[in-house]
PDB file of C-alpha atoms in Angstrom:
ATOM      1  CA  MET A   1      61.723  10.217 -55.343  1.00 84.00           C
ATOM      2  CA  ILE A   2      59.830   7.299 -55.915  1.00 84.00           C
ATOM      3  CA  VAL A   3      56.295   7.727 -55.305  1.00 78.00           C
ATOM      4  CA  LYS A   4      53.587   5.230 -55.035  1.00 79.00           C
ATOM      5  CA  LEU A   5      50.382   7.135 -55.211  1.00 74.00           C
ATOM      6  CA  ALA A   6      47.176   5.609 -53.612  1.00 70.00           C
ATOM      7  CA  ASP A   7      46.211   5.166 -56.888  1.00 74.00           C
ATOM      8  CA  GLY A   8      48.311   2.313 -56.879  1.00 77.00           C
ATOM      9  CA  SER A   9      50.354   4.609 -59.502  1.00 81.00           C
ATOM     10  CA  VAL A  10      54.882   5.246 -59.042  1.00 84.00           C
ATOM     11  CA  ASN A  11      56.752   7.980 -59.970  1.00 81.00           C
ATOM     12  CA  ASN A  12      60.199   8.971 -59.547  1.00 86.00           C
ATOM     13  CA  ILE A  13      58.549  13.358 -58.387  1.00 84.00           C
ATOM     14  CA  ASN A  14      60.876  15.356 -57.337  1.00 86.00           C
ATOM     15  CA  VAL A  15      59.262  15.997 -53.774  1.00 84.00           C
ATOM     16  CA  LYS A  16      59.031  17.996 -50.589  1.00 84.00           C
ATOM     17  CA  LEU A  17      59.578  16.557 -46.940  1.00 86.00           C
ATOM     18  CA  THR A  18      59.484  18.635 -43.644  1.00 86.00           C
ATOM     19  CA  ASP A  19      59.694  17.596 -40.155  1.00 89.00           C
ATOM     20  CA  VAL A  20      56.538  17.297 -38.057  1.00 88.00           C
ATOM     21  CA  ILE A  21      55.152  16.759 -34.902  1.00 89.00           C
ATOM     22  CA  VAL A  22      51.245  15.689 -34.320  1.00 87.00           C
ATOM     23  CA  THR A  23      49.423  14.612 -31.665  1.00 88.00           C
ATOM     24  CA  LEU A  24      47.525  12.628 -30.685  1.00 86.00           C
ATOM     25  CA  LYS A  25      45.444  12.996 -26.951  1.00 87.00           C
ATOM     26  CA  HIS A  26      48.778  12.312 -25.093  1.00 86.00           C
ATOM     27  CA  LEU A  27      51.304  11.131 -27.821  1.00 87.00           C
ATOM     28  CA  ASN A  28      54.433  13.806 -29.991  1.00 89.00           C
ATOM     29  CA  ILE A  29      54.621  11.260 -33.089  1.00 88.00           C
ATOM     30  CA  PRO A  30      57.531  12.985 -34.877  1.00 89.00           C
ATOM     31  CA  LEU A  31      56.614  12.783 -38.669  1.00 86.00           C
ATOM     32  CA  THR A  32      58.927  13.648 -41.908  1.00 86.00           C
ATOM     33  CA  PHE A  33      55.353  14.803 -44.511  1.00 83.00           C
ATOM     34  CA  ILE A  34      55.775  14.195 -48.216  1.00 82.00           C
ATOM     35  CA  ILE A  35      54.951  16.914 -50.228  1.00 81.00           C
ATOM     36  CA  LEU A  36      53.762  16.606 -53.377  1.00 80.00           C
ATOM     37  CA  PRO A  37      55.444  20.092 -55.561  1.00 78.00           C
ATOM     38  CA  ASN A  38      52.457  19.803 -57.942  1.00 76.00           C
ATOM     39  CA  SER A  39      49.251  19.133 -56.200  1.00 74.00           C
ATOM     40  CA  SER A  40      46.861  21.667 -54.525  1.00 71.00           C
ATOM     41  CA  ASN A  41      44.339  21.075 -52.192  1.00 68.00           C
ATOM     42  CA  ASN A  42      45.161  17.818 -50.894  1.00 68.00           C
ATOM     43  CA  GLU A  43      43.876  15.947 -47.597  1.00 70.00           C
ATOM     44  CA  THR A  44      46.788  14.010 -45.511  1.00 71.00           C
ATOM     45  CA  LEU A  45      46.686  10.691 -45.621  1.00 72.00           C
ATOM     46  CA  LEU A  46      48.177   8.921 -42.293  1.00 78.00           C
ATOM     47  CA  GLY A  47      49.156   5.011 -43.361  1.00 81.00           C
ATOM     48  CA  ILE A  48      50.002   1.880 -41.917  1.00 85.00           C
ATOM     49  CA  ASP A  49      53.363   3.602 -40.845  1.00 85.00           C
ATOM     50  CA  PHE A  50      51.643   5.802 -38.975  1.00 86.00           C
ATOM     51  CA  ILE A  51      49.769   3.496 -36.947  1.00 89.00           C
ATOM     52  CA  ARG A  52      53.437   1.782 -36.453  1.00 90.00           C
ATOM     53  CA  LYS A  53      54.895   3.926 -35.487  1.00 89.00           C
ATOM     54  CA  ALA A  54      51.903   5.554 -32.529  1.00 90.00           C
ATOM     55  CA  GLY A  55      51.295   2.638 -31.380  1.00 92.00           C
ATOM     56  CA  LEU A  56      47.850   2.540 -32.553  1.00 92.00           C
ATOM     57  CA  ILE A  57      45.594  -0.481 -31.901  1.00 93.00           C
ATOM     58  CA  ILE A  58      42.514  -0.253 -33.462  1.00 92.00           C
ATOM     59  CA  ASN A  59      39.712  -2.291 -33.262  1.00 92.00           C
ATOM     60  CA  LEU A  60      37.014  -2.573 -36.307  1.00 88.00           C
ATOM     61  CA  SER A  61      34.426  -4.187 -34.540  1.00 90.00           C
ATOM     62  CA  THR A  62      33.920  -1.932 -31.612  1.00 92.00           C
ATOM     63  CA  ASN A  63      34.550   0.667 -33.504  1.00 90.00           C
ATOM     64  CA  THR A  64      37.424   2.292 -31.338  1.00 92.00           C
ATOM     65  CA  TRP A  65      41.639   2.386 -30.541  1.00 92.00           C
ATOM     66  CA  LEU A  66      43.740   2.446 -28.369  1.00 93.00           C
ATOM     67  CA  THR A  67      47.819   2.655 -27.325  1.00 91.00           C
ATOM     68  CA  ALA A  68      49.555  -0.274 -26.523  1.00 90.00           C
ATOM     69  CA  ASP A  69      51.679   2.433 -24.184  1.00 90.00           C
ATOM     70  CA  ARG A  70      48.176   3.198 -21.881  1.00 92.00           C
ATOM     71  CA  PRO A  71      45.879  -0.185 -23.501  1.00 91.00           C
ATOM     72  CA  HIS A  72      42.829   0.723 -20.945  1.00 93.00           C
ATOM     73  CA  VAL A  73      42.312   4.057 -21.893  1.00 93.00           C
ATOM     74  CA  ILE A  74      40.108   2.948 -24.928  1.00 94.00           C
ATOM     75  CA  TYR A  75      38.722   6.056 -27.355  1.00 92.00           C
ATOM     76  CA  PRO A  76      35.605   5.602 -29.612  1.00 92.00           C
ATOM     77  CA  LEU A  77      36.745   5.647 -33.332  1.00 86.00           C
ATOM     78  CA  ARG A  78      35.080   9.115 -35.211  1.00 82.00           C
ATOM     79  CA  CYS A  79      35.260   8.994 -39.171  1.00 73.00           C
ATOM     80  CA  GLU A  80      35.506  12.768 -40.465  1.00 68.00           C
ATOM     81  CA  THR A  81      32.176  13.227 -42.782  1.00 64.00           C
ATOM     82  CA  SER A  82      32.751  13.275 -46.549  1.00 60.00           C
ATOM     83  CA  VAL A  83      33.221  17.600 -47.765  1.00 60.00           C
ATOM     84  CA  HIS A  84      30.693  16.961 -51.062  1.00 59.00           C
ATOM     85  CA  THR A  85      30.439  13.813 -52.661  1.00 60.00           C
ATOM     86  CA  ILE A  86      28.319  12.880 -55.536  1.00 56.00           C
ATOM     87  CA  GLU A  87      26.791  10.180 -57.281  1.00 57.00           C
ATOM     88  CA  CYS A  88      28.834   8.751 -60.301  1.00 54.00           C
ATOM     89  CA  ALA A  89      29.703   5.752 -61.991  1.00 53.00           C
ATOM     90  CA  SER A  90      33.082   7.302 -63.106  1.00 52.00           C
ATOM     91  CA  THR A  91      35.057  10.116 -62.531  1.00 47.00           C
ATOM     92  CA  ASP A  92      37.553  10.005 -66.077  1.00 55.00           C
ATOM     93  CA  VAL A  93      35.693   9.186 -69.248  1.00 63.00           C
ATOM     94  CA  LEU A  94      38.658   7.678 -70.223  1.00 67.00           C
ATOM     95  CA  ARG A  95      41.176   5.198 -67.421  1.00 69.00           C
ATOM     96  CA  ILE A  96      44.119   5.598 -67.730  1.00 68.00           C
ATOM     97  CA  ASP A  97      44.344   2.370 -68.980  1.00 68.00           C
ATOM     98  CA  GLU A  98      41.604   2.714 -71.574  1.00 72.00           C
ATOM     99  CA  GLY A  99      42.562   3.814 -75.190  1.00 72.00           C
ATOM    100  CA  THR A 100      46.423   3.503 -74.835  1.00 75.00           C
ATOM    101  CA  MET A 101      46.775   2.758 -78.740  1.00 79.00           C
ATOM    102  CA  LEU A 102      45.169   6.494 -79.775  1.00 80.00           C
ATOM    103  CA  SER A 103      47.808   9.142 -79.257  1.00 83.00           C
ATOM    104  CA  PRO A 104      46.485  12.391 -76.961  1.00 82.00           C
ATOM    105  CA  PRO A 105      44.613  14.183 -79.685  1.00 86.00           C
ATOM    106  CA  GLU A 106      42.903  10.782 -80.727  1.00 85.00           C
ATOM    107  CA  ARG A 107      41.852  10.122 -76.857  1.00 81.00           C
ATOM    108  CA  ASP A 108      40.505  13.542 -76.467  1.00 83.00           C
ATOM    109  CA  ASP A 109      38.527  12.865 -79.891  1.00 86.00           C
ATOM    110  CA  LEU A 110      37.463  10.019 -78.025  1.00 83.00           C
ATOM    111  CA  ALA A 111      35.916  11.116 -74.729  1.00 81.00           C
ATOM    112  CA  ARG A 112      34.123  13.788 -76.411  1.00 85.00           C
ATOM    113  CA  LEU A 113      32.526  11.533 -78.227  1.00 84.00           C
ATOM    114  CA  LEU A 114      31.786   9.485 -74.495  1.00 80.00           C
ATOM    115  CA  GLN A 115      31.139  12.275 -72.698  1.00 82.00           C
ATOM    116  CA  GLU A 116      28.829  13.594 -74.994  1.00 84.00           C
ATOM    117  CA  TYR A 117      26.472  10.465 -75.847  1.00 81.00           C
ATOM    118  CA  GLN A 118      27.313   9.789 -71.862  1.00 78.00           C
ATOM    119  CA  ASP A 119      23.668   8.974 -71.477  1.00 75.00           C
ATOM    120  CA  ILE A 120      24.924   5.444 -74.642  1.00 73.00           C
ATOM    121  CA  PHE A 121      26.631   4.293 -72.877  1.00 66.00           C
ATOM    122  CA  THR A 122      26.359   4.328 -69.110  1.00 67.00           C
ATOM    123  CA  GLN A 123      26.918   1.036 -66.765  1.00 67.00           C
ATOM    124  CA  GLY A 124      23.911  -1.497 -66.352  1.00 66.00           C
ATOM    125  CA  GLY A 125      20.957  -2.595 -68.926  1.00 66.00           C
ATOM    126  CA  GLY A 126      21.145  -5.944 -70.435  1.00 68.00           C
ATOM    127  CA  PRO A 127      22.587  -7.345 -73.710  1.00 68.00           C
ATOM    128  CA  THR A 128      21.969  -4.868 -76.936  1.00 69.00           C
ATOM    129  CA  PRO A 129      19.788  -6.725 -79.074  1.00 71.00           C
ATOM    130  CA  PHE A 130      21.610  -4.790 -81.613  1.00 73.00           C
ATOM    131  CA  ALA A 131      23.901  -6.371 -82.539  1.00 74.00           C
ATOM    132  CA  GLU A 132      24.409 -10.118 -82.952  1.00 74.00           C
ATOM    133  CA  HIS A 133      27.919 -12.011 -83.977  1.00 70.00           C
ATOM    134  CA  ARG A 134      27.929 -15.985 -85.503  1.00 73.00           C
ATOM    135  CA  ILE A 135      31.743 -17.618 -86.679  1.00 72.00           C
ATOM    136  CA  ASP A 136      32.294 -20.208 -89.123  1.00 75.00           C
ATOM    137  CA  THR A 137      33.979 -22.461 -88.242  1.00 75.00           C
ATOM    138  CA  GLY A 138      33.701 -24.548 -91.613  1.00 78.00           C
ATOM    139  CA  ASP A 139      33.527 -27.920 -91.454  1.00 79.00           C
ATOM    140  CA  HIS A 140      34.886 -27.564 -87.460  1.00 73.00           C
ATOM    141  CA  LEU A 141      33.542 -29.443 -84.451  1.00 71.00           C
ATOM    142  CA  LEU A 142      32.658 -26.129 -82.095  1.00 65.00           C
ATOM    143  CA  LEU A 143      35.462 -25.861 -79.700  1.00 64.00           C
ATOM    144  CA  ARG A 144      34.936 -25.844 -76.014  1.00 63.00           C
ATOM    145  CA  CYS A 145      37.314 -24.691 -73.867  1.00 62.00           C
ATOM    146  CA  ARG A 146      38.588 -23.317 -70.894  1.00 62.00           C
ATOM    147  CA  PRO A 147      39.677 -19.333 -70.836  1.00 59.00           C
ATOM    148  CA  THR A 148      43.257 -19.070 -69.311  1.00 57.00           C
ATOM    149  CA  ALA A 149      44.885 -17.141 -67.023  1.00 49.00           C
TER     150      ALA A 149
END
């Protein structure tokens, strides 16, 4: 099955399917869950398809929700508290789109280098005074042009 994951990546994955009934207040919503066989410790995501199938109406301005079949019964919208969070600029040293021209061992070496010297590569701060560049245009005038999209 071709699956688009939460990070936006699209993969052809051999998945397992199971039919379940999700109970939400007075509603019993039959759903098919997709199980990724190589995943562990995942939380279930109920997306827009679930919201539509259940007939939910979510009012974010009042933090409430209701169902289309009982619009007079209004429920408070509650969010789960996060289990254990840590603040960090990035969970991975190299994102999947970085270092794509490197071989896997070279990517590993670069990731180790960035991890070892992570205090140097932290986000923020001003420009470095240690690097400057000049462009020799010869006898030609400087030309300013807008970047193309």
